[in-house]
Coordinates of C-alpha atoms and ligand atoms in Angstrom, one line a residue:
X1 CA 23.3 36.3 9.9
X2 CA 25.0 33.3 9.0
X3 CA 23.5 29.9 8.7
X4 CA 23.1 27.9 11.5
X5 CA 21.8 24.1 12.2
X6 CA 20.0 24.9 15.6
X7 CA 17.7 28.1 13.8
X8 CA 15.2 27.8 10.9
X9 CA 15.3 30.1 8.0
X10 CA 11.8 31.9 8.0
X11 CA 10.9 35.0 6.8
X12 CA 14.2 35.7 5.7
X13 CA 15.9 35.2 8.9
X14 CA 17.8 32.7 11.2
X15 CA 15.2 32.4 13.6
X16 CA 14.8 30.4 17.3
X17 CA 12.6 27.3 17.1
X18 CA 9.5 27.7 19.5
X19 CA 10.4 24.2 20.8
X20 CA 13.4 22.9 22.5
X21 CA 12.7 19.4 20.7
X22 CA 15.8 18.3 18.7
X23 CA 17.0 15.5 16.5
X24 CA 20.4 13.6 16.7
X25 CA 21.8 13.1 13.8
X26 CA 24.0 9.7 13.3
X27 CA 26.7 8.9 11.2
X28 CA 25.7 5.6 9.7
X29 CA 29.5 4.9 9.1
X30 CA 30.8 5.3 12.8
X31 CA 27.4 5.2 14.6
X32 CA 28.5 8.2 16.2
X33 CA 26.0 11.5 17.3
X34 CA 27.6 14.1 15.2
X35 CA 25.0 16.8 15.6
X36 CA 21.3 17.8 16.2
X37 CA 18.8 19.8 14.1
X38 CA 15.4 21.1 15.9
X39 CA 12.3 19.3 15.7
X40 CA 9.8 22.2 14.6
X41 CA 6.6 22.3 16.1
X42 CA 3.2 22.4 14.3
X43 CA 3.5 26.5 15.9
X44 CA 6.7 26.8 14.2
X45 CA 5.4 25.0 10.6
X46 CA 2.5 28.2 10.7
X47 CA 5.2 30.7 11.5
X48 CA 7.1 29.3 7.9
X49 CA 3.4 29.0 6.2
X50 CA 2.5 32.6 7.0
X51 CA 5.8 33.9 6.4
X52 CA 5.6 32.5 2.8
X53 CA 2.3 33.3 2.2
X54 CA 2.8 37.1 2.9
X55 CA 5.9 37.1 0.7
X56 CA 3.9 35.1 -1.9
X57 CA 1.8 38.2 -4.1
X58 CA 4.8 40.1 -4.4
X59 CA 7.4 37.5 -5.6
X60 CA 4.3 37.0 -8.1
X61 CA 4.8 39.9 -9.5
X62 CA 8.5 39.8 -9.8
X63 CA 9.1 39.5 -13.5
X64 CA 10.7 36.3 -14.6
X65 CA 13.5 37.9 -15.8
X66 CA 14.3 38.9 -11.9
X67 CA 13.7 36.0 -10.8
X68 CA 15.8 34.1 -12.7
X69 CA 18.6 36.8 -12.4
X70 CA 18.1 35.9 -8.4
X71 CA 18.5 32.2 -8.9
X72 CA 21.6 32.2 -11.0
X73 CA 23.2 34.3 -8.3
X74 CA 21.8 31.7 -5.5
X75 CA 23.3 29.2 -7.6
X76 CA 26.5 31.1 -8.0
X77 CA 26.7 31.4 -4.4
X78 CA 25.8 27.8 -3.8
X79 CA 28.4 26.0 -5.9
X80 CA 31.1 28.0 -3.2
X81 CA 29.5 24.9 -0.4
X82 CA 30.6 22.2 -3.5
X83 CA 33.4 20.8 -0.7
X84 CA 31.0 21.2 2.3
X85 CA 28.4 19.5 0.8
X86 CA 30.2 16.5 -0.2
X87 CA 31.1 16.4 3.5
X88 CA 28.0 16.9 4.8
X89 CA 26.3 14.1 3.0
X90 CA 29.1 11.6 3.7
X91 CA 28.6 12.6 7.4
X92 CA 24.8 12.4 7.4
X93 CA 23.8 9.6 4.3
X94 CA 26.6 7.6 4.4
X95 CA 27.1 9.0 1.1
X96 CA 30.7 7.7 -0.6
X97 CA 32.4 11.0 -1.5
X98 CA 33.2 9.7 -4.9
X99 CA 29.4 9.1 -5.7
X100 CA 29.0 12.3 -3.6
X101 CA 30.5 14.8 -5.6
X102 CA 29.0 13.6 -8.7
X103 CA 25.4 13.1 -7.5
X104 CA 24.7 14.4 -4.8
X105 CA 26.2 17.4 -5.8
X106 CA 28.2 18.9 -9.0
X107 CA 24.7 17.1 -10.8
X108 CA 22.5 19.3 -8.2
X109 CA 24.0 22.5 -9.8
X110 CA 23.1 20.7 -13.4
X111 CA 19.6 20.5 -12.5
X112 CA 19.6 23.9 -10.9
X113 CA 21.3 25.3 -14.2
X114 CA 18.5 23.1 -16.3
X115 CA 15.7 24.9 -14.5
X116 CA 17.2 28.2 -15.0
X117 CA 17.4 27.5 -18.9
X118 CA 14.1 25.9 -19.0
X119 CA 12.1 28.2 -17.3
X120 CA 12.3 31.1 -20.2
X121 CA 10.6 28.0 -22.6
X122 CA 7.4 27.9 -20.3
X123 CA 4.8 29.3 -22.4
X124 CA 3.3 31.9 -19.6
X125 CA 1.0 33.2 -22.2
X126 CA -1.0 31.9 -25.0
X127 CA -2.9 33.8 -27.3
X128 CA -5.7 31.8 -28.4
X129 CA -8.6 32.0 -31.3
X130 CA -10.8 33.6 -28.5
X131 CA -8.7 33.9 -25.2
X132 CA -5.4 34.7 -23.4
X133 CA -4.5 31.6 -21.9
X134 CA -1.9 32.6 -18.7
X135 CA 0.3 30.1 -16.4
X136 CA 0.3 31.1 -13.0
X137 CA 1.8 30.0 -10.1
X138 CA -0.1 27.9 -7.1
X139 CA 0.7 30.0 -4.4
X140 CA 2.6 28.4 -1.5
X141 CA 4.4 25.3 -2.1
X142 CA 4.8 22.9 1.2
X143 CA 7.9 20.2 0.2
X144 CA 8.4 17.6 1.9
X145 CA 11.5 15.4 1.1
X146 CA 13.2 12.1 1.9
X147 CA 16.5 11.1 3.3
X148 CA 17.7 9.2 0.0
X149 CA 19.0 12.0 -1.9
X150 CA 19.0 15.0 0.3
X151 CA 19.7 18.0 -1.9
X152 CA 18.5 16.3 -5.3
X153 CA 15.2 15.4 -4.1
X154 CA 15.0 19.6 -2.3
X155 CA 16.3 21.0 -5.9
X156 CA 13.6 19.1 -7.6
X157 CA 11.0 21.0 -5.9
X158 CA 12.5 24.3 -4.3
X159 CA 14.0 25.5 -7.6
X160 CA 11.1 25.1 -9.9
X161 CA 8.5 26.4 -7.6
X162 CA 10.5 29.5 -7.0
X163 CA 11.1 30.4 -10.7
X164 CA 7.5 29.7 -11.3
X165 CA 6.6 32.2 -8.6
X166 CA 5.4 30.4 -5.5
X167 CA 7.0 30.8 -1.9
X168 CA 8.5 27.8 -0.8
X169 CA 8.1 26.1 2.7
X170 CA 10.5 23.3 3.1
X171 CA 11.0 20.2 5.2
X172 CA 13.4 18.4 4.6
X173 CA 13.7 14.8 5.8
X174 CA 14.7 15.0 9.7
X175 CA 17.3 12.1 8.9
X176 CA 19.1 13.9 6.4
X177 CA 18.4 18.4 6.5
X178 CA 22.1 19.7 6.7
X179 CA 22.3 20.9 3.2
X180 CA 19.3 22.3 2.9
X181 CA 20.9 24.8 5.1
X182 CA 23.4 25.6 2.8
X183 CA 21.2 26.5 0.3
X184 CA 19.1 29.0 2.0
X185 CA 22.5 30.3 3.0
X186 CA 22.4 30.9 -0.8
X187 CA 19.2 31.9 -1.3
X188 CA 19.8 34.4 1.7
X189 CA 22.8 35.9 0.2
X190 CA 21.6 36.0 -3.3
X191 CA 18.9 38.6 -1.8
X192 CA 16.0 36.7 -2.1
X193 CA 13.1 38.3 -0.7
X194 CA 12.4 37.5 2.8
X195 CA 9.7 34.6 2.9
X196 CA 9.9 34.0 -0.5
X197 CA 11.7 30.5 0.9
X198 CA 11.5 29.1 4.4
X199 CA 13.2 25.9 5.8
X200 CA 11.8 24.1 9.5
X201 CA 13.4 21.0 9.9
X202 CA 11.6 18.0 11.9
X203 CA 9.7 14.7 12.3
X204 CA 6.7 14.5 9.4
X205 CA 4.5 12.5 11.6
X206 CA 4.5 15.7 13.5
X207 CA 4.2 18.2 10.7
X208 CA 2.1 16.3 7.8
X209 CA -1.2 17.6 9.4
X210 CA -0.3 21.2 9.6
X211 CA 1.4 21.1 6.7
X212 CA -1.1 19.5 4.3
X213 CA -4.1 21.1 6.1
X214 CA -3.4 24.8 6.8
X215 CA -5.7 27.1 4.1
X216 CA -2.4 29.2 3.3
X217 CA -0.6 25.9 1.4
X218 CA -1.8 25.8 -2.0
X219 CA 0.5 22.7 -2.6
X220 CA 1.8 20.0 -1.5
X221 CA 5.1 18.8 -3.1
X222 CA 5.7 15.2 -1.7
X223 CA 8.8 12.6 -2.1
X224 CA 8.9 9.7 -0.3
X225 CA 6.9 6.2 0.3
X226 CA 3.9 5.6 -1.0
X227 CA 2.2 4.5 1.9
X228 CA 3.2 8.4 3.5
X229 CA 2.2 10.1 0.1
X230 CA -0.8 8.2 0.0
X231 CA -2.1 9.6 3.9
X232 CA -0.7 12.7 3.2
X233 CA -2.7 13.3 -0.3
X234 CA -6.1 12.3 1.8
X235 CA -5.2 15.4 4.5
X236 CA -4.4 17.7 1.6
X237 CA -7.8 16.5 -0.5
X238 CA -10.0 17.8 2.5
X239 CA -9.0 21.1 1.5
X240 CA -8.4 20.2 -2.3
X241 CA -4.6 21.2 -2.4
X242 CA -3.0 20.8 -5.6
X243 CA -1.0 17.6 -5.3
X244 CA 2.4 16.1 -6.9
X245 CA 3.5 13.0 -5.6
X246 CA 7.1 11.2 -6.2
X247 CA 7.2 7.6 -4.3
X248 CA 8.5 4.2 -4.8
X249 CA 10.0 2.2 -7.1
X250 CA 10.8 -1.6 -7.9
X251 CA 12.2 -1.2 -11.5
X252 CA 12.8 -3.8 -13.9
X253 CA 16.1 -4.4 -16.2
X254 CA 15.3 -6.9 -19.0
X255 CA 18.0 -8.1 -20.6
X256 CA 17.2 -9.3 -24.1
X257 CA 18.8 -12.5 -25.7
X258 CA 22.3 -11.3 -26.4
X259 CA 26.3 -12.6 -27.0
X260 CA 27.6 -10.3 -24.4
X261 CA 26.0 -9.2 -21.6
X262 CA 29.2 -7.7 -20.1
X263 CA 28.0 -3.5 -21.9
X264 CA 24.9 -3.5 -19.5
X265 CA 26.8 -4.7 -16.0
X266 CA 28.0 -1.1 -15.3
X267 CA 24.8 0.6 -15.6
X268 CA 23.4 -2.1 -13.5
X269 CA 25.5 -2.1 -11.0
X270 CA 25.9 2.0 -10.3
X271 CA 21.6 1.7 -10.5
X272 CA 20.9 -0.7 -7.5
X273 CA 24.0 -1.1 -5.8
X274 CA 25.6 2.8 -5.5
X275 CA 24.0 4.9 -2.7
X276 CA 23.8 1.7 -1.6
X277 CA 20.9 0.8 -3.5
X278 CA 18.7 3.6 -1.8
X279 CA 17.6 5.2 -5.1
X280 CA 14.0 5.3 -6.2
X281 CA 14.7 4.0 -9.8
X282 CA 16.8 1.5 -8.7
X283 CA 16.9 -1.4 -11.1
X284 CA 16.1 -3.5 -8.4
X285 CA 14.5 -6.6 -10.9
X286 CA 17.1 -8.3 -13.2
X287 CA 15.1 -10.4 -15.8
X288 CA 17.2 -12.3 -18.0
X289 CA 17.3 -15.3 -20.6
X290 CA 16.5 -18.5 -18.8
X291 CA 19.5 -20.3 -20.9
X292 CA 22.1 -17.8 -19.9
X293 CA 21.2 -17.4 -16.1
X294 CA 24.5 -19.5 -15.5
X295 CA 26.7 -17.6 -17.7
X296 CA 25.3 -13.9 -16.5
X297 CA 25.4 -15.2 -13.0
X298 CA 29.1 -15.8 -13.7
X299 CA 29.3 -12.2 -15.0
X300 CA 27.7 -10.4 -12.7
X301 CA 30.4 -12.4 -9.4
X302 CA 33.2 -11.8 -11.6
X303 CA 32.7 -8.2 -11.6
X304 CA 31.7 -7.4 -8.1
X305 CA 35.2 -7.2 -6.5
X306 CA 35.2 -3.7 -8.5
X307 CA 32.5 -2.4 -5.6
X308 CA 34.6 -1.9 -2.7
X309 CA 32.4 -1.4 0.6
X310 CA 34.2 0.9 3.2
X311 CA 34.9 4.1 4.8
X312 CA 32.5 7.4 2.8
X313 CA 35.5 9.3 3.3
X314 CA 37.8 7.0 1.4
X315 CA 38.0 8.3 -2.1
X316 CA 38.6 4.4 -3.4
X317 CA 35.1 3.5 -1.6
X318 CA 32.7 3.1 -3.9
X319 CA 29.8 1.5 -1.1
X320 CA 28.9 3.1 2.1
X321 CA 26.8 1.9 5.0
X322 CA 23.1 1.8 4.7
X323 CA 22.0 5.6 5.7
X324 CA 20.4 4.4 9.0
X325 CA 20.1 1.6 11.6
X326 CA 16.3 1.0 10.7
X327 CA 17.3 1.3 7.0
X328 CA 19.9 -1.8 7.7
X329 CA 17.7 -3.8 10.1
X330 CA 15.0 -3.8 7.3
X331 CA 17.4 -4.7 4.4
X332 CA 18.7 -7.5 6.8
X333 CA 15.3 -8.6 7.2
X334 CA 14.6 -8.6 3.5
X335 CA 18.0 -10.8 3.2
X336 CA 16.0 -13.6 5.8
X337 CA 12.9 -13.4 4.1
X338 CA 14.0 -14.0 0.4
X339 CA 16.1 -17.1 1.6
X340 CA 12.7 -18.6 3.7
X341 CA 10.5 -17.6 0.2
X342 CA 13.0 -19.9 -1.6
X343 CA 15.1 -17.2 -3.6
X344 CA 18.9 -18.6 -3.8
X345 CA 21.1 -15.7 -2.5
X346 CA 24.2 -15.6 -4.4
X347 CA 26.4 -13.2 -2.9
X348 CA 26.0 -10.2 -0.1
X349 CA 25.2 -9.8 3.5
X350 CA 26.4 -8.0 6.6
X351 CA 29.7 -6.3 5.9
X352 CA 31.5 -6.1 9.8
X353 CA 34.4 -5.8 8.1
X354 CA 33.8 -2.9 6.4
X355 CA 33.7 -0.6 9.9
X356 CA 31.4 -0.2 13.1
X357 CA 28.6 1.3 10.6
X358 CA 25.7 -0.4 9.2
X359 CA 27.5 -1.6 5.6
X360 CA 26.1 -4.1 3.8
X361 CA 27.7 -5.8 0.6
X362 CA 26.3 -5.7 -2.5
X363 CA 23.7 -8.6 -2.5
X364 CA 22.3 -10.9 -5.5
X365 CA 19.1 -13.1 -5.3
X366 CA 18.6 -15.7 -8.0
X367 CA 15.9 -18.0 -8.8
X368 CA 13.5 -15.3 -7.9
X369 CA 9.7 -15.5 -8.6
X370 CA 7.9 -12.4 -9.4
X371 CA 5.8 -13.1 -6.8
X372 CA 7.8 -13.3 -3.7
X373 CA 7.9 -10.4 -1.5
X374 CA 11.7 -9.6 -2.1
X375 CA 10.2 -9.3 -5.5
X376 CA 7.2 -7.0 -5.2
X377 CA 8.6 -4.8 -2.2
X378 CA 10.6 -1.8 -2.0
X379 CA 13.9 -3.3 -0.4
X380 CA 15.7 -0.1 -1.1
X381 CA 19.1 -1.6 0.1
X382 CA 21.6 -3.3 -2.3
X383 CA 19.5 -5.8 -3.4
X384 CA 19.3 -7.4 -6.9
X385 CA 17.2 -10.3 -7.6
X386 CA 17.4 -12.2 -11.0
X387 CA 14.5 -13.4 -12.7
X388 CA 14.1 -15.2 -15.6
X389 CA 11.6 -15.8 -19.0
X390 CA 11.4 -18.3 -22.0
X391 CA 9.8 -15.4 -24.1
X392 CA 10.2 -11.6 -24.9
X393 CA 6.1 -11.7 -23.6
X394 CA 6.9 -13.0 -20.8
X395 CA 10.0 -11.0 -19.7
X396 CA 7.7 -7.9 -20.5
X397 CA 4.6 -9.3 -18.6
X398 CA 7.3 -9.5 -15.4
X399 CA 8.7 -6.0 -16.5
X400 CA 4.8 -4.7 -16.0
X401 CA 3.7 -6.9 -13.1
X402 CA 4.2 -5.0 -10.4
X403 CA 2.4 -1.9 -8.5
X404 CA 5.5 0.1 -9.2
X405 CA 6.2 2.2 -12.5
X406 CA 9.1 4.7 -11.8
X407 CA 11.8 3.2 -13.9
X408 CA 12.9 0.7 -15.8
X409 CA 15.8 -0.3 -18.6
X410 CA 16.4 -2.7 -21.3
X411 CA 19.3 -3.8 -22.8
X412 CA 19.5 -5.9 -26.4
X413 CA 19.8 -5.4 -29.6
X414 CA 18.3 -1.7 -30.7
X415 CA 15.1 -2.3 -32.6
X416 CA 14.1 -4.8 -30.3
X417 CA 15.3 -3.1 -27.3
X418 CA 13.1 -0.2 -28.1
X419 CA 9.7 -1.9 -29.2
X420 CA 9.8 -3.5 -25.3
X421 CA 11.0 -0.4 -24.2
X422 CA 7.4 1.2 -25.7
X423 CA 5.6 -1.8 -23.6
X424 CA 7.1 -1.2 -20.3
X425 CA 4.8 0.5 -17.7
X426 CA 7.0 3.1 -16.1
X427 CA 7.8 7.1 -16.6
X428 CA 11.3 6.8 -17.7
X429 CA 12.5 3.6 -20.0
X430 CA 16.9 3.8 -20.5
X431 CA 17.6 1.9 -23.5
X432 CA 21.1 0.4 -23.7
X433 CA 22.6 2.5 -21.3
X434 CA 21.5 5.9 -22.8
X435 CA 22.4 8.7 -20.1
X436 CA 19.7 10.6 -18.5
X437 CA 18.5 13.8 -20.3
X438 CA 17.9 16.4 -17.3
X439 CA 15.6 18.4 -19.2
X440 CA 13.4 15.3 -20.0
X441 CA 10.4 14.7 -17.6
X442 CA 10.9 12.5 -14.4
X443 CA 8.2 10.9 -12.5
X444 CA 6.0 7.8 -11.9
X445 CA 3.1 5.4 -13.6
X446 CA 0.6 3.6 -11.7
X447 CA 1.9 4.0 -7.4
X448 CA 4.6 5.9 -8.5
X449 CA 3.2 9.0 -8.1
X450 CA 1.4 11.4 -9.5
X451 CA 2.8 14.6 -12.0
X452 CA 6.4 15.4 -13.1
X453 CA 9.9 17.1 -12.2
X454 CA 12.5 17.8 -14.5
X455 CA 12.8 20.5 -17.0
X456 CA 10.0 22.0 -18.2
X457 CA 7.4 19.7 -17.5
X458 CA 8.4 20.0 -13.9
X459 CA 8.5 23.8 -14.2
X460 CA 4.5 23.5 -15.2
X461 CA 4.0 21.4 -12.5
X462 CA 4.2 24.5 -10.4
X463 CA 1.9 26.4 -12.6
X464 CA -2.3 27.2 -12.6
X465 CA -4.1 27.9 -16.2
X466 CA -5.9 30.8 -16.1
X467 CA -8.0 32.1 -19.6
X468 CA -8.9 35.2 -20.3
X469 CA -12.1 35.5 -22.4
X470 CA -11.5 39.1 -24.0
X471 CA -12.3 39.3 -27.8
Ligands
NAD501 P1 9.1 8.7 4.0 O1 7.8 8.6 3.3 O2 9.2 8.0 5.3 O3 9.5 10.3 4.3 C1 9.5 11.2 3.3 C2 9.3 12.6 4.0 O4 7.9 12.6 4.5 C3 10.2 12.9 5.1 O5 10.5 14.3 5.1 C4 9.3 12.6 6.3 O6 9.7 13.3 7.5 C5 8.0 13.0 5.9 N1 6.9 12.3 6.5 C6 6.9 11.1 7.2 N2 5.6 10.9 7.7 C7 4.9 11.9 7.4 C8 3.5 12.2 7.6 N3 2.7 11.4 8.2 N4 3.0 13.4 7.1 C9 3.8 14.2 6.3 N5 5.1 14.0 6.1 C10 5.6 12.8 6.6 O7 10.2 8.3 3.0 P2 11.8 8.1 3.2 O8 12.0 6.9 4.0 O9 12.3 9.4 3.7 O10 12.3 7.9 1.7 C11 12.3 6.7 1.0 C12 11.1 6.6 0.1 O11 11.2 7.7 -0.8 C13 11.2 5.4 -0.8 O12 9.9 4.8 -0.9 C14 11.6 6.0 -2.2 O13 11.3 5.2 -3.3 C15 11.0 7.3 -2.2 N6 11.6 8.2 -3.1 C16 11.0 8.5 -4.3 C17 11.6 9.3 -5.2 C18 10.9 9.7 -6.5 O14 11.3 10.6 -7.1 N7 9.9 8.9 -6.9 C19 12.8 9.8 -4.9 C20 13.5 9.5 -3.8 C21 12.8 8.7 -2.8

């Protein structure tokens, strides 16, 4: 049967939800009701628990070879939805369809292709002086997502858990779930065995509890806030469930005493303003030279006009609206509250004239303290805010002082660039604009999170050691 947005996909079917509870889903751009998803009951999160759970011994003891065979036609079948999913996120995140069809999507069937080539590196068994050493899966995998990046944040999880042998029951955020239809669509028609994956879509607050303490979930896979990761991790601990934990960011971007400071603007910009600054690693902290605040100030206005807010659909937008209406209100409020702490806001604000959705233009705070809330807190919105330091100790003592270690960049000359790259509290460090490696491990210091995705590291994350005492 073909996909559908009013059925879950459990058990290797299209089924009915056992609740007549839906979700309207609102495109931010127009502020219209476009369409509704179901909002699963707890009854409906066991039927996908059980389901996978069942299907979980067997897919075990599918050889990787067969499983990887499956996944490459999944993703064959997947990259057929490339123009529908561009849509889809455009309709449902806001989501420009420039920025779209490079992120949100053709770099989804990167990281799907990654996993596939990295998965034949895990070392499933190790013979050691005195043991066999084997990695096996967890067993059921719950993953629960957030709205930011819809289908990155589901292939992060689903992919990897699958190849490593675990069943799979996803939730998807309830703001954002329309391409995670189109991958079990994929998954469906790749032959997957039936409960092997499962999808309920619906409200956390309503599922966390069954979800994090059933006995058949072996695993919670979490992305999302901290303060949700943190209550959710106490449920799953009552039943010690393994735990992997992606959550919020407030990265730092030190800029090292330099002639030109014109090379690093691009990577700023595209890191806290595109997806309209939603993004977990945004660079969200600019900390810069005190004697050249004026003159990257100037740099930094001079180049704005390049970001054009408008229509998603457009393909000359490069800014949407903010994904939601709670998502603008709160950056609005953010906007207030660095101008009563004292900040100076340069640039940015409501954009009406953008369209009837919730846009916002991109938006610079200078004479920040480290210490102010816009500072400290999770904006997520299109929010820089400058900072500045007399010394390279002090730019790095800023870089570190925060509760946050996700991300964080530096741009200067090399040698230098990469000793206060080594000093920098976070899980991933860019230096001078180096691209992201998709194999390389992705995840969080200090309230961050806890564990990795990417490549093989995040393949492992999906993975129990088991030794064999036999000689
Ligand atoms: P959120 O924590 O509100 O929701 C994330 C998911 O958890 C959603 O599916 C939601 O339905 C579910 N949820 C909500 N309450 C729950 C509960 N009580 N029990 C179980 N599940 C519950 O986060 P969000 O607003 O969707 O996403 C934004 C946050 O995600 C930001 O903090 C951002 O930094 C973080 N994020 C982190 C990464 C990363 O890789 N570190 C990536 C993307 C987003």
């Amino acid at each position: 049967m073909p996909y559908s947005f009013d059925r879950f996909f459990i058990n290797g079917l299209w089924v009915e939800p056992k609740t007549s509870d839906t979700i309207a889903l609102e495109n931010p751009a127009t502020r219209e009701v476009f369409t509704h998803v179901p909002a699963a009951s707890p009854a409906d999160a066991v039927s996908a628990i059980e389901a996978a759970s069942a299907a979980q011994p067997a897919w075990a003891a599918v050889s990787l070879d067969e499983r990887i065979a499956l996944m490459q036609k999944a993703l064959e079948i997947f990259k057929t939805h490339r123009e529908e999913i561009i849509r889809l996120e455009a309709l449902e995140l806001g989501a420009p369809i420039s920025y779209s069809a490079v992120s949100h999507c053709d770099y989804q069937f990167t990281r799907t292709a990654s996993y596939i080539e990295e998965a034949r590196k895990v070392a499933l068994q190790e013979e050691f002086a005195q043991s066999t050493v084997l990695r096996e899966p967890v067993g059921v995998v719950a993953c629960i997502t957030p709205w930011n990046y819809p289908l990155g944040q589901v292939v992060q999880k689903v992919i990897p858990a699958l190849l490593m042998g675990n069943t799979v029951v996803l939730k998807p955020s309830q703001h954002t779930p329309l391409t995670s239809f189109l991958l079990m669509d994929a998954f469906e028609r790749a032959d997957f065995p039936a409960g092997t994956v499962n999808l309920i879509t619906g409200r956390g607050a309503a599922l966390g509890d069954t979800l994090a303490e059933h006995p058949l979930v072996d695993m919670i896979s979490f992305t999302g806030s901290t303060a949700v990761g943190i209550k959710l991790s106490q449920k799953a601990l009552t039943g010690v469930k393994r735990i992997s934990l992606e959550l919020g960011g407030k990265s730092p971007f030190v800029w090292l005493e330099s002639e030109d400071y014109s090379p690093a603007v691009n990577q700023l910009f595209s890191s806290i303003f595109l997806n309209s600054g939603q993004t977990c690693t945004a660079l969200s902290r600019l900390i810069v030279p005190r004697k050249d605040l004026e003159r990257i100030q100037e740099l930094l206005l001079s180049r704005l006009p390049e970001l054009t807010v408008g229509d998603p659909l457009d393909p000359a937008t490069k800014i949407g609206p903010m994904a939601s209406k709670v998502q603008y209100e709160k950056v609005l409020s953010y906007l207030e509250l660095g101008q009563k702490e004292g900040a100076t806001l340069l640039c940015g604000g409501a954009a009406p004239e953008a369209g009837s959705g919730y846009f916002i233009r991109p938006t610079i705070f200078t004479n920040v303290k480290n210490s102010m809330r816009i500072a400290r807190e999770e904006i997520f919105g299109p929010v820089l805010c400058i900072l500045t330091y007399d010394t390279v100790d002090e730019a790095v003592a800023i870089a570190n002082d925060t509760p946050y270690g996700l991300n964080a960049a530096v741009y200067g000359p090399r040698e230098a660039a990469l000793a206060v790259a080594r000093r920098i509290k976070s899980g991933n460090v860019y230096v001078n604009g180096g691209p992201r490696d998709v194999t390389a491990p992705f995840g969080g210091y200090k309230q961050s999170g806890i564990g990795r995705e990417g490549g093989r590291y995040g393949l492992m994350e999906f993975t129990q050691l088991k030794a064999i005492f036999d000689r």
